DNA sequence: AATATATTTCACTAAGTTTTGAAACTTCAG
DNA sequence: CTGAAGTTTCAAAACTTAGTGAAATATATT
């Protein structure tokens, strides 16, 4: 397969893939483009390679920087800003886990905490089913939370090494 | 907090939560409603409680059944079909993992396989960066794949027990 | 300070997704 | 076989989210 074609395919599918992971399509495409670029790119480079508007590049780059997946690079003597992606895929994954945990899991756990006790007769089957559901989701969430914290703190080899021991 | 209010809140936020996890809002709301219902509900019950149209209920119920999160229940003597949710949250989670792995991770790995070898000079920095990126993502993906397979096969206590040993 | 270059913002538009509701279809009882 | 009850389909409408491009702002150069 030719390089150009392979690059296009990779960018397109990383975009599709990302859109299932809380990262919008264009954001993921920009990230893909930067991952396979040996050198940092400017906003104009990205506009041109992906055929998207300046505003779109700007917004998505900002988000990528917020997520910690892309870095602003200042090249001495250059007027423009350049951008480069985090290329260590383990770091990319833990970064995403960290952000999503903060944005989704943590607020959900806070809510479940509040919902856990409702007024009324503990014998009523509606109340019983409700509190049981809530508390089992909450217990599960707390475990997941703890596990993800560990994951984010761990380093790749350590983590995969241990995991492989568990899942032969 | 009153039961009614707590139920509403739970349904609403499970919907919002689900929409970040590849499950659309209404689908997640129906699932939430069924999880907290002590008895199976009919399509009409769901329409009424969530204020959504018959078509919408029907389509989303179908998807939930496809995902293995909801079961069709036939109540003897009743003409209507009733529905009941999987209430074991561990099963819900592994079911979702299984489906998403099949729909997303597996196709991505198949693609990366193809992209791994491109024609051209191995010394060219564009080719070098591309193949390195692809192969590191692929290695990572294969590990994740193996791990998720294990997870789906494992049972809850076994899994959490082992995990807790790792992440004290 | 004036000019050129680069970046950010945001109202508008385009694209994509979900929901509705009525019609078509299916099933069952009499 | 007929009609009532239940379920499914699908085109159109409503809603949601993403992308554009031009204007505003910021930064650097002479």
XYZ file of N, CA, C and O (backbone and C1' of nucleotides) in Angstrom, chain A residues 8 10-35 41 43 45-65 67 69-70 85, chain C residues 14-17, chain D residues 17-20:
272
model
N -4.168 8.434 4.731
C -5.562 8.863 4.641
C -6.498 7.909 5.379
O -7.371 8.313 6.128
N -5.761 5.834 7.755
C -5.545 5.876 9.199
C -6.258 7.077 9.806
O -6.971 6.951 10.811
N -6.098 8.236 9.175
C -6.736 9.449 9.701
C -8.251 9.292 9.724
O -8.905 9.601 10.724
N -8.786 8.777 8.634
C -10.235 8.614 8.576
C -10.731 7.666 9.667
O -11.706 7.961 10.360
N -10.041 6.551 9.846
C -10.612 5.622 10.824
C -10.293 5.991 12.260
O -11.081 5.679 13.158
N -9.211 6.678 12.469
C -8.962 7.162 13.833
C -10.059 8.164 14.210
O -10.519 8.215 15.347
N -10.491 8.921 13.221
C -11.587 9.864 13.447
C -12.866 9.145 13.822
O -13.532 9.492 14.796
N -13.207 8.108 13.050
C -14.425 7.359 13.333
C -14.328 6.697 14.710
O -15.269 6.734 15.506
N -13.179 6.131 14.967
C -12.939 5.450 16.230
C -13.079 6.428 17.399
O -13.811 6.176 18.351
N -12.405 7.549 17.279
C -12.439 8.553 18.343
C -13.850 9.024 18.660
O -14.179 9.270 19.814
N -14.685 9.102 17.618
C -16.016 9.636 17.866
C -16.839 8.723 18.775
O -17.825 9.141 19.361
N -16.397 7.466 18.911
C -17.053 6.592 19.889
C -16.436 6.712 21.269
O -16.826 6.007 22.198
N -15.410 7.541 21.393
C -14.683 7.605 22.657
C -14.657 8.985 23.273
O -13.717 9.335 23.963
N -15.695 9.771 22.988
C -15.804 11.072 23.637
C -14.894 12.132 23.049
O -14.693 13.190 23.630
N -14.339 11.824 21.877
C -13.445 12.761 21.208
C -14.049 12.954 19.841
O -14.286 11.976 19.144
N -14.352 14.185 19.461
C -15.112 14.278 18.223
C -14.271 13.954 16.997
O -13.053 13.884 17.041
N -14.968 13.727 15.900
C -14.307 13.188 14.723
C -13.114 14.024 14.277
O -12.006 13.512 14.080
N -13.343 15.335 14.149
C -12.263 16.180 13.674
C -11.113 16.224 14.669
O -9.947 16.216 14.289
N -11.471 16.271 15.937
C -10.424 16.299 16.961
C -9.532 15.071 16.812
O -8.301 15.171 16.809
N -10.166 13.928 16.632
C -9.402 12.690 16.497
C -8.589 12.665 15.209
O -7.456 12.170 15.180
N -9.135 13.256 14.150
C -8.384 13.291 12.895
C -7.140 14.158 13.017
O -6.070 13.804 12.529
N -7.304 15.286 13.673
C -6.137 16.152 13.871
C -5.089 15.407 14.688
O -3.899 15.428 14.380
N -5.557 14.741 15.709
C -4.638 13.980 16.547
C -3.919 12.911 15.730
O -2.692 12.759 15.829
N -4.669 12.204 14.879
C -4.067 11.173 14.030
C -3.008 11.788 13.112
O -1.889 11.279 13.004
N -3.377 12.898 12.485
C -2.433 13.554 11.578
C -1.138 13.917 12.300
O -0.037 13.686 11.800
N -1.289 14.456 13.500
C -0.093 14.865 14.237
C 0.714 13.661 14.716
O 1.942 13.724 14.785
N 0.031 12.566 15.023
C 0.779 11.381 15.463
C 1.676 10.828 14.371
O 2.748 10.310 14.651
N 3.305 20.569 13.105
C 2.586 21.247 12.027
C 1.941 22.535 12.541
O 1.621 22.643 13.719
N -1.247 25.542 12.154
C -2.679 25.508 11.875
C -2.946 25.435 10.372
O -3.821 24.692 9.933
N -1.051 24.184 8.037
C -0.749 22.838 7.519
C -1.946 21.917 7.739
O -2.341 21.149 6.867
N -2.514 21.998 8.951
C -3.620 21.114 9.308
C -4.858 21.421 8.469
O -5.500 20.529 7.934
N -5.142 22.729 8.313
C -6.262 23.143 7.465
C -6.160 22.523 6.094
O -7.120 21.994 5.560
N -4.960 22.621 5.560
C -4.750 22.167 4.197
C -4.848 20.646 4.090
O -5.570 20.119 3.244
N -4.175 19.959 4.989
C -4.159 18.486 4.880
C -5.516 17.860 5.144
O -5.834 16.811 4.606
N -6.305 18.465 6.024
C -7.599 17.847 6.347
C -8.782 18.555 5.684
O -9.925 18.130 5.854
N -8.491 19.629 4.947
C -9.569 20.396 4.313
C -10.635 20.867 5.279
O -11.826 20.619 5.083
N -10.210 21.506 6.320
C -11.184 22.045 7.265
C -10.846 23.505 7.540
O -9.745 23.964 7.235
N -11.825 24.212 8.076
C -11.662 25.658 8.236
C -10.715 26.011 9.376
O -10.458 25.214 10.276
N -10.268 27.247 9.316
C -9.364 27.748 10.349
C -10.006 27.686 11.730
O -9.382 27.225 12.693
N -11.248 28.116 11.798
C -11.931 28.132 13.095
C -12.031 26.742 13.703
O -11.817 26.553 14.906
N -12.349 25.804 12.853
C -12.478 24.429 13.301
C -11.150 23.895 13.833
O -11.099 23.302 14.923
N -10.089 24.141 13.090
C -8.766 23.696 13.550
C -8.473 24.327 14.896
O -8.094 23.643 15.854
N -8.713 25.599 14.976
C -8.376 26.315 16.202
C -9.103 25.742 17.415
O -8.485 25.453 18.443
N -10.406 25.566 17.284
C -11.184 25.042 18.409
C -10.759 23.646 18.817
O -10.628 23.342 19.993
N -10.565 22.800 17.824
C -10.233 21.425 18.150
C -8.826 21.273 18.704
O -8.592 20.453 19.584
N -7.924 22.111 18.193
C -6.570 22.088 18.731
C -6.609 22.501 20.207
O -5.979 21.882 21.061
N -7.407 23.514 20.482
C -7.534 23.969 21.865
C -7.997 22.818 22.756
O -7.435 22.573 23.830
N -9.032 22.091 22.294
C -9.522 20.967 23.087
C -8.454 19.883 23.258
O -8.303 19.317 24.339
N -7.754 19.607 22.180
C -6.704 18.584 22.272
C -5.637 18.978 23.282
O -5.130 18.141 24.027
N -5.308 20.262 23.282
C -4.323 20.737 24.253
C -4.894 20.587 25.673
O -4.203 20.111 26.575
N -7.022 18.411 26.685
C -7.021 16.989 27.035
C -5.599 16.464 27.268
O -5.427 15.312 27.634
N -3.377 15.950 24.916
C -2.983 15.023 23.854
C -2.108 15.699 22.799
O -1.501 15.029 21.974
N -2.085 17.022 22.836
C -1.307 17.780 21.843
C -0.579 18.916 22.561
O -1.098 19.468 23.526
N 1.795 15.997 18.559
C 0.944 15.121 19.377
C 1.756 14.286 20.358
O 2.916 13.966 20.117
P -26.074 26.221 4.388
O -25.326 24.948 4.987
C -23.921 24.950 5.165
C -23.532 23.600 5.695
C -24.253 22.431 5.023
O -23.249 21.475 4.746
C -24.638 22.379 7.378
P -23.602 20.047 4.124
O -23.648 19.131 5.426
C -22.520 19.108 6.311
C -22.795 18.126 7.409
C -23.391 16.804 6.925
O -22.585 15.798 7.482
C -24.707 17.722 8.682
P -22.931 14.266 7.314
O -23.636 13.985 8.715
C -22.959 14.342 9.935
C -23.820 13.941 11.090
C -24.422 12.547 10.951
O -24.144 11.878 12.169
C -26.122 14.127 11.418
P -24.634 10.409 12.504
O -25.814 10.661 13.523
C -25.603 11.492 14.676
C -26.922 11.585 15.378
C -27.618 10.228 15.515
O -27.725 10.001 16.897
C -29.109 11.915 14.742
P -26.201 17.548 21.888
O -25.236 17.646 20.625
C -25.130 16.533 19.739
C -24.192 16.911 18.626
C -22.919 17.636 19.106
O -21.834 16.913 18.552
C -23.959 18.843 17.350
P -20.340 17.410 18.519
O -20.253 17.977 17.052
C -20.357 17.085 15.941
C -19.953 17.843 14.707
C -18.563 18.453 14.764
O -17.989 18.173 13.496
C -20.149 20.161 14.345
P -16.698 18.901 12.966
O -17.294 20.105 12.150
C -17.928 19.847 10.890
C -17.961 21.144 10.108
C -16.591 21.791 9.934
O -16.483 22.114 8.554
C -18.087 23.313 10.988
P -15.317 22.997 7.971
O -16.050 24.399 7.866
C -17.218 24.499 7.055
C -17.626 25.954 6.942
C -16.495 26.882 6.501
O -16.969 27.556 5.334
C -17.563 27.726 8.469
